[in-house]
């Protein structure tokens, strides 16, 4: 039955699909997953901020092959972002200090969403604010917009009322902002957690208690890079967010801890480069995964990972990808 | 997958404290179904199969390699004859491209290990190109060191062009021979006077500039800033090719931002209160920009 | 004057030194640093747990070239450590779950310290306990032992009285354990901080207030690895500590934050593989650095880094390495 | 820096689901000032100059390469003639070592790219070796697949030895030819019967075992466990070479721990209350252990 979904809501499994020699012996695995009511044809999404508004990648890969696209984080008003340099490569990773530059929620709905709606993939809208009111305003606007499957709240964002303390690093702030937003949307609400905390389970619980439908984790680790010769920070903003393979062990641990603590479906993020990486996240408890930095390395990586998950299930005789979720043998 | 045709050092840029022992190399890449590529466009090259270095690196396309069998040459509508070399191990001929690169860090150092027949992963062509509609004016191309890259193809597309080419020393003027073979006026300067005029390339520019000129420039940020200042002072059009660190190369990550002047506000340091975005992306909106658009103070 | 120290307290600049063509033009830079009264010939130390008790590396490199050796963390009684597997490689890093296996403080003094004393390098003893009393007991024993230049307290250790909460993740516990230990030793006391916190400056301040003489940071990030095929954790202990180049951006950021917050000398640790890395840590505020995982990759890396720092100073006309400390241009 | 002399596939181990398409390779490494190396010792090889893979990898020393000029052979006191191959690009001859490796993961996959003349970084020899004082007894060497590595040198040092060599199939018996040339008794088994006896190598062992035997074994953990059980049952000495993941290779990181039985307590699962450490390090205390010492339940 997952197969139905795989073929697409609009009934078109369209696009460049690797031709496979059909093997009558091997059952076709059910790759579909359901995240808080969002039915996805497969567990692969692209992570916010690494995939633009989808249109940037459309010339290079087949968007129809994705479970969902998570768009660049939106705020109520457009944001200019941080001064350059904004990115620097690090060992097996990168730092970014984009500073949440985005076109704003209005321009997104008007100019970006119509393009995405043409594809047979779910659109999940990542958003943020620097006050609780801001978050609520954006949620309100998105709630009444067609073609959005769910919302992802980025709480790794400083709260100006709380002296620029990040919402996502304090359980109290997390609870307040999530329960406020909850009141303004009936869409599935995914809360995206920051890894820059001592104990992710405390924040996970706060988000769950406040009414989140699912959690995604992790956002970037806070980091810095310096040029030994000029003695200057390599980022205009001095501090940035670390992503890529370097952070995978940290992300896996946090997903596993969250899985043991809260009952919500989880979306695993952090350093996923291959299908094997994706499967590791599912084993520790993620129902779906997001691919970030890897898109920059290979624009087609998300499709390759979707194929790789299918291959893995087939070879290991896993009838439905759901069986993997939380199947760690300890 | 594209294949390496050849990879060879063309100039041994001497050891310097900031970059170490570098050097300039030419890398030939066989590319089936070569799409059209305009002067100024670039590719994102993935160097390693390993995760180090992780990200792709941007490189301009220096030459288009022809379809003709080697060692015959083929005029590619660019005013230049393009012999394809390095056939020894792949029997390689076009279609393909040639990259001219300078060794500056981990990625480019690793690139020097590439051998004929190796697979490389090329994304592109990307970005915009130098505007060609101003063909009738007197074009001055100003290049600093590796900034020469876009001008080989551009020279082929222009009817009349003059090249001003500057470097630190004679070892910092890569592919000078290629340009000698083209039928363009060329003047050279070096900081140490080891070849051409002693001094900066902007010195040559000041001499050659006229009311009719249009300037195309590529080189270090410092050089571009100075060229832009000169053009602005002379009130002539000036286009620059910028070089920022990139992650995606296609406008998705918003990493390669460059500050531009707002439409209403051209003044220095003015805070933009508009909803208009003040950052453009070098990979998507560039790499070629109208010099008047750039906030040079922030470069 | 730093040069005197470089030549060694026992007057022997002994061992395999790269012969250098002496350049009469270039002044010999002063590489010595002083950390809370410990005068080091250079800023390079080896990190606890990655260099055994020194003797393991002695056949492969010249211990006399190091500013200091920090020995494997000691407890009052010997510790067995965690079940294998204990290590796994990750992207640009590794996870370890050694579990603080060590011979115990008595056996160290009797069997390991005499060997180390033969060298012209400072010995810094890393130690831990799972209760405040344990910490104090070890400190008391070490305080009266000859040949120890300073103590490094590892507070990334669970406190059994506080429900196995790590001392180093709670400012209150940090304050209590550090002030308790402080009473039992007159040796320079370095407190080694855990990165698994929301705000390193809070812990840094607590340690400073409690009487620490210096801080070293960072210890390993908490992480996990899973085998996608067996679906088992790759470590016997499931969770381990992430080290290596992957964590350098996180470490640099924390050192810089600590530098801006407390007045104590700092020792930078995390992913240092080259002299350039070491210099970056000094630029953000570290007076000295420790080399961990890199020792495994190249047993001579610490000596190469010491040479590299000297070369950097010479080339960049830096008369004393101290000038680099905290010289970030922001 | 040691230099690669040759690197070639010797057996194409077929594709398997757990390891993918692997294969067995021989890597010759030129090593000036070659120190004495005992059978069973290993080296830590740094494969990449990049940081991926980061850590060194342990490999047993399969052969010592002689000093003689090629293609002449030299008897190295090991009962074996050691031609040195792959001289083409380096003019390479001994001294040096030969590694026999199986491609299982990132590091070994990258190793297949090594070419004659490439630099490699070798740390060693490390660890202990098989005890040789028991020479007078009947030695049975039991090898599973790549576990054959220590036995080429060991066979050369022993007066009388029998080799039992098992693998999944004929493609899983690397360097079988080398052993055929040695004057030792050898029996082969494969899981699929494609060569030798069909079944496990422990089946051969059960047949050959006598009161006078001493067993030396190297192979998968499962195989070693079974060999140890058989030897324990027959009350004969048994030495096994263990294979744990390693970081330092020299006893510093305490990463390669293996649980051993305490002196007072040989029983299964008993909690040690002594201050005696119950973990030994495969790199420093091993890789060769007396099988009775190991807590096999925890392997
Ligand atoms: C649109 C575009 C086109 C380009 N075309 C070319 C080209 O045709 N040929 C070419 O050689 N390069 C070109 N570059 C520059 C090239 O992308 C960089 O030199 C390259 O990415 C450096 O990679 P690396 O891994 O060797 O250096 P990294 O390891 O990334 O950097 C190492 C060190 O080199 C310094 N560095 C990095 N980039 C540069 C630079 N561009 N100039 C000077 N120092 C630098 C850094 O500050 C750093 O300290 C282009 C860049 C852009 C944006
Ligand atoms: C003392 C000692 C001596 C050794 N001698 C040899 C030798 O002579 N020749 C040789 O080929 N190997 C030998 N090994 C094993 C060798 O070290 C590993 O195969 C190698 O480190 C794997 O590196 P990798 O990067 O390719 O695999 P990794 O990327 O580290 O691992 C990839 C996958 O392979 C699996 N794997 C890892 N190691 C092994 C293994 N040993 N056997 C089966 N699967 C494994 C892992 O589970 C993992 O899933 C020896 C090991 C030790 C400890
Ligand atoms: C350039 C860049 C921009 C990002 N922008 C956002 C964003 O706007 N909102 C958000 O929630 N996460 C953002 N992230 C975080 C990613 O969505 C993801 O959580 C993180 O990169 C870890 O995944 P990765 O290791 O696969 O990249 C961004 C990451 C990168 C690299
Ligand atoms: C195998 C291993 C064992 C370690 N043991 C200790 C220890 O006993 N005490 C301690 O304070 N830190 C210990 N550490 C942490 C290191 O001292 C260091 O803080 C950390 O590895 C980060 O530095 P690196 O990235 O250079 O390795 C250990 C690290 C490793 C890799
Ligand atoms: S490099 Fe990603 S937007 Fe330009
Ligand atoms: S590998 Fe480090 S102790 Fe054995």
mmCIF file of C-alpha atoms in Angstrom, chain C residues 5 21 49 67 69 83 96 129 137 155 163-164 170:
data_model
loop_
_atom_site.group_PDB
_atom_site.id
_atom_site.type_symbol
_atom_site.label_atom_id
_atom_site.label_comp_id
_atom_site.label_asym_id
_atom_site.label_seq_id
_atom_site.Cartn_x
_atom_site.Cartn_y
_atom_site.Cartn_z
ATOM 1 C CA UNK C 5 63.744 26.896 29.397
ATOM 2 C CA UNK C 21 70.262 26.538 8.796
ATOM 3 C CA UNK C 49 44.135 9.537 27.470
ATOM 4 C CA UNK C 67 56.026 21.551 26.972
ATOM 5 C CA UNK C 69 52.804 15.524 29.100
ATOM 6 C CA UNK C 83 33.506 -3.403 27.508
ATOM 7 C CA UNK C 96 35.954 6.349 22.254
ATOM 8 C CA UNK C 129 36.450 10.669 40.751
ATOM 9 C CA UNK C 137 41.521 11.914 47.961
ATOM 10 C CA UNK C 155 35.041 17.105 35.455
ATOM 11 C CA UNK C 163 22.241 10.648 40.052
ATOM 12 C CA UNK C 164 25.227 10.293 37.747
ATOM 13 C CA UNK C 170 26.209 21.817 36.033
#
